[in-house]
Short mmCIF file of C-alpha atoms in Angstrom, two decimals:
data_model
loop_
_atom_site.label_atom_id
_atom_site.label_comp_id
_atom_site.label_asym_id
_atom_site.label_seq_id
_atom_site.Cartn_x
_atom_site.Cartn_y
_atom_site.Cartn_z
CA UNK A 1 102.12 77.53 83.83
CA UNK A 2 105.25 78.40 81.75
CA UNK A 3 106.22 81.96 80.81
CA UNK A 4 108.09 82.65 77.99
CA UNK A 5 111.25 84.70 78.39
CA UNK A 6 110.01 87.41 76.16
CA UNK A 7 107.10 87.29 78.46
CA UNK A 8 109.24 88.53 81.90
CA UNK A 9 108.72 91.70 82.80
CA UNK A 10 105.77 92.94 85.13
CA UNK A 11 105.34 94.42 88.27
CA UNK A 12 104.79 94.05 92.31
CA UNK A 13 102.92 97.10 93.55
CA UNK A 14 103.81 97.59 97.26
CA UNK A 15 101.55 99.86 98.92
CA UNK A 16 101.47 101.07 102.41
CA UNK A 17 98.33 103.43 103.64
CA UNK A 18 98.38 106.26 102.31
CA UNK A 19 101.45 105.94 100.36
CA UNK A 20 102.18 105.62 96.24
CA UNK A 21 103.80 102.80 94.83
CA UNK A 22 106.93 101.24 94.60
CA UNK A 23 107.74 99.38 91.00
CA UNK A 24 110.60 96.36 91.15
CA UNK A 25 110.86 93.82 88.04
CA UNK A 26 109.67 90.21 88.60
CA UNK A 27 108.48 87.76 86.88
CA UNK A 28 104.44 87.23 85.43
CA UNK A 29 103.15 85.61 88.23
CA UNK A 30 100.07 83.09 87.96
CA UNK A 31 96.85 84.23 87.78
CA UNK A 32 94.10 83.84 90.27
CA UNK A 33 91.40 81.22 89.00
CA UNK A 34 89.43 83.04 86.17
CA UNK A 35 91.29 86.11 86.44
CA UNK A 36 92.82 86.87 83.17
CA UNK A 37 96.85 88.55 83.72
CA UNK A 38 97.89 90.87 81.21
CA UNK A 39 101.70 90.93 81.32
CA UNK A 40 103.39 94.61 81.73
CA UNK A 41 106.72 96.36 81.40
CA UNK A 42 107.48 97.82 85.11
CA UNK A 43 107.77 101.25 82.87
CA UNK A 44 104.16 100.88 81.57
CA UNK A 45 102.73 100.77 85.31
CA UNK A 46 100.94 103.90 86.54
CA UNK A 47 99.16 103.20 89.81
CA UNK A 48 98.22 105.44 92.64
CA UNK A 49 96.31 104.95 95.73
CA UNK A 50 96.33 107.44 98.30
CA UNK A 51 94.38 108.28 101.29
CA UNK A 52 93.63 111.93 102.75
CA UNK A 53 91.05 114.10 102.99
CA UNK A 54 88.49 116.17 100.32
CA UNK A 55 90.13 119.54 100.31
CA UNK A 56 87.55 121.39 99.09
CA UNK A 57 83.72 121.52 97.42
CA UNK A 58 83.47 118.84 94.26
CA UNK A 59 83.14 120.40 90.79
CA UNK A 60 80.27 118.00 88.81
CA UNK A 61 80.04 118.81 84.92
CA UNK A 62 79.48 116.26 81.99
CA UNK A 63 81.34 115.88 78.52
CA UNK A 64 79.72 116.79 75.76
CA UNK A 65 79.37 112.84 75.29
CA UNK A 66 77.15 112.89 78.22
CA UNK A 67 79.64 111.16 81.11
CA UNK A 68 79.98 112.53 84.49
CA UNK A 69 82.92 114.19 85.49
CA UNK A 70 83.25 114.96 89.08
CA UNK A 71 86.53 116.71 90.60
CA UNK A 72 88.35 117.59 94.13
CA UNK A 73 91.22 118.00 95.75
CA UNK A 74 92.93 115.25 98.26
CA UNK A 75 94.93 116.32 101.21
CA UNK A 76 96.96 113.70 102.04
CA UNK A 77 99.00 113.83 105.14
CA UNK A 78 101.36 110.85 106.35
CA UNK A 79 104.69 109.35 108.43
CA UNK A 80 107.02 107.67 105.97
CA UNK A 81 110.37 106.58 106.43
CA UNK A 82 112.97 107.20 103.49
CA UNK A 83 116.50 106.04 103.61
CA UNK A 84 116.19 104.74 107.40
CA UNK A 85 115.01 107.98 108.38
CA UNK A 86 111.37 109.18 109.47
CA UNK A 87 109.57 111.89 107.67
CA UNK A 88 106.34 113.78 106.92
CA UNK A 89 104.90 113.59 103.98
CA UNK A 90 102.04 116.07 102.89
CA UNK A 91 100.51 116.94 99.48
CA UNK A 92 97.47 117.83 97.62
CA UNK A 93 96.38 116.28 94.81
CA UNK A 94 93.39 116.62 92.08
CA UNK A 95 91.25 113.73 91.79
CA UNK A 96 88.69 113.23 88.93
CA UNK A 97 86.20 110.45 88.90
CA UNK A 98 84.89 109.86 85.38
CA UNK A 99 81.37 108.46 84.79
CA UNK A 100 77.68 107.98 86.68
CA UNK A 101 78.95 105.22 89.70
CA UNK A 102 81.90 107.37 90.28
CA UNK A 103 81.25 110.62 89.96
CA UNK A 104 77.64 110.44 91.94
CA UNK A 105 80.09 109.36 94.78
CA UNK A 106 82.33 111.69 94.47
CA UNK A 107 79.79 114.59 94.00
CA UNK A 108 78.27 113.40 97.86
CA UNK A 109 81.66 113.93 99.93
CA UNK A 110 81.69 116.66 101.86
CA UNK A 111 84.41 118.71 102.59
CA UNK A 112 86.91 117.13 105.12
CA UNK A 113 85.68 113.60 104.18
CA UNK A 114 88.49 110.81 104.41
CA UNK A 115 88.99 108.25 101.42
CA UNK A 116 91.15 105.99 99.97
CA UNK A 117 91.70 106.55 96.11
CA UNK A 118 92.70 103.86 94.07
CA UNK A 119 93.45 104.63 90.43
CA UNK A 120 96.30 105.88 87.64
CA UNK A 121 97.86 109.43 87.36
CA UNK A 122 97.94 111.24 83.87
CA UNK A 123 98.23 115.16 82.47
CA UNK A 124 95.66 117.00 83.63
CA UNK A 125 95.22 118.71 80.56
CA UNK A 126 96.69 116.83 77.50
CA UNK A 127 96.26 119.31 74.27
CA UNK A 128 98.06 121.94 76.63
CA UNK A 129 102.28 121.15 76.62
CA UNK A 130 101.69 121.92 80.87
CA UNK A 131 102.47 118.25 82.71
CA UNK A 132 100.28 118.73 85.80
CA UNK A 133 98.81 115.58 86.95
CA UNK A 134 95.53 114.32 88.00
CA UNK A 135 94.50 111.06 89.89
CA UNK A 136 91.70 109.22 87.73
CA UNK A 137 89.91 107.64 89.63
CA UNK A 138 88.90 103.84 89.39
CA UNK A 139 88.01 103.44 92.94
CA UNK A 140 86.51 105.52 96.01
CA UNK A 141 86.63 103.74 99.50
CA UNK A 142 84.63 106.53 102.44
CA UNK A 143 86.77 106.05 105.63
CA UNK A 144 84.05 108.09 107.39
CA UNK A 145 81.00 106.17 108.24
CA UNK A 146 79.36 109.57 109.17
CA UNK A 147 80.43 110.77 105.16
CA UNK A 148 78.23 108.18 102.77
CA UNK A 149 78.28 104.77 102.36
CA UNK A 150 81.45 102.95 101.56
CA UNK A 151 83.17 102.62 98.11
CA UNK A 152 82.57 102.13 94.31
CA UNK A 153 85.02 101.45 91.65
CA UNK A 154 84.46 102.09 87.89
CA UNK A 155 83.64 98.75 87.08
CA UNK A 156 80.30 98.75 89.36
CA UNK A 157 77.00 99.87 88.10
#
């Protein structure tokens, strides 16, 4: 399939365990049979996925629309190596998985539980000017067998 040159501009995703992503320019590739591509600018990419353990009890509310809103906190601890050298990497991060598949998931781990969050980062507040982010979550895989059963993503009922 051709691409036109206005069309050249999207993104490989490179993405260790537990690490975020890395972002280099390339061009569209194909698309998988019956999967549709959608081409992007590498500066309209926002993808996360991260691995740690739940940090602490999960909050579970609903909007006032009615969706299920469950939140926790990831501690993610990890070996990277930057600029040839080895180091440790450790942070905590809010996670919030929005509706029923999701947040019913999210609401079962218990503290301590290890996952793998796939999913985009935005502000966790955005009518407040404050630019702390969140990780929305589109996908939930349990590493513990003992925790629940394995994953959902958004897009299953």
């Amino acid at each position: 399939m051709s691409v036109p040159s206005a069309r050249i501009a999207t993104s490989a995703v490179a993405v260790a365990t537990a690490t975020t992503t890395a972002t280099t320019a390339t061009t569209t590739p194909e698309p998988a049979s019956g999967v549709a591509a959608m081409p992007s600018a590498p500066a309209a990419d926002n993808c996360l996925i991260i691995a740690g353990q739940v940090a602490g009890p999960c909050e579970q509310r609903a909007t006032p629309a009615g969706i299920a809103i469950s939140r926790f906190l990831l501690d993610h601890v990890s070996a990277q190596i930057e600029a040839g050298w080895p180091r440790e990497v450790r942070c905590r991060i809010p996670v919030m998985a929005c509706g029923e598949p999701l947040a019913r998931i999210a609401g079962r781990l218990s503290v301590g539980a290890r996952v793998r969050v796939r999913g985009f980062v935005g502000r966790a507040n955005p009518r407040e000017g404050e630019y702390r982010l969140v990780l929305h979550a589109a996908r939930i895989d349990v590493l513990d067998s003992a925790t629940i059963e394995s994953s959902v993503s958004a897009s299953e009922d």
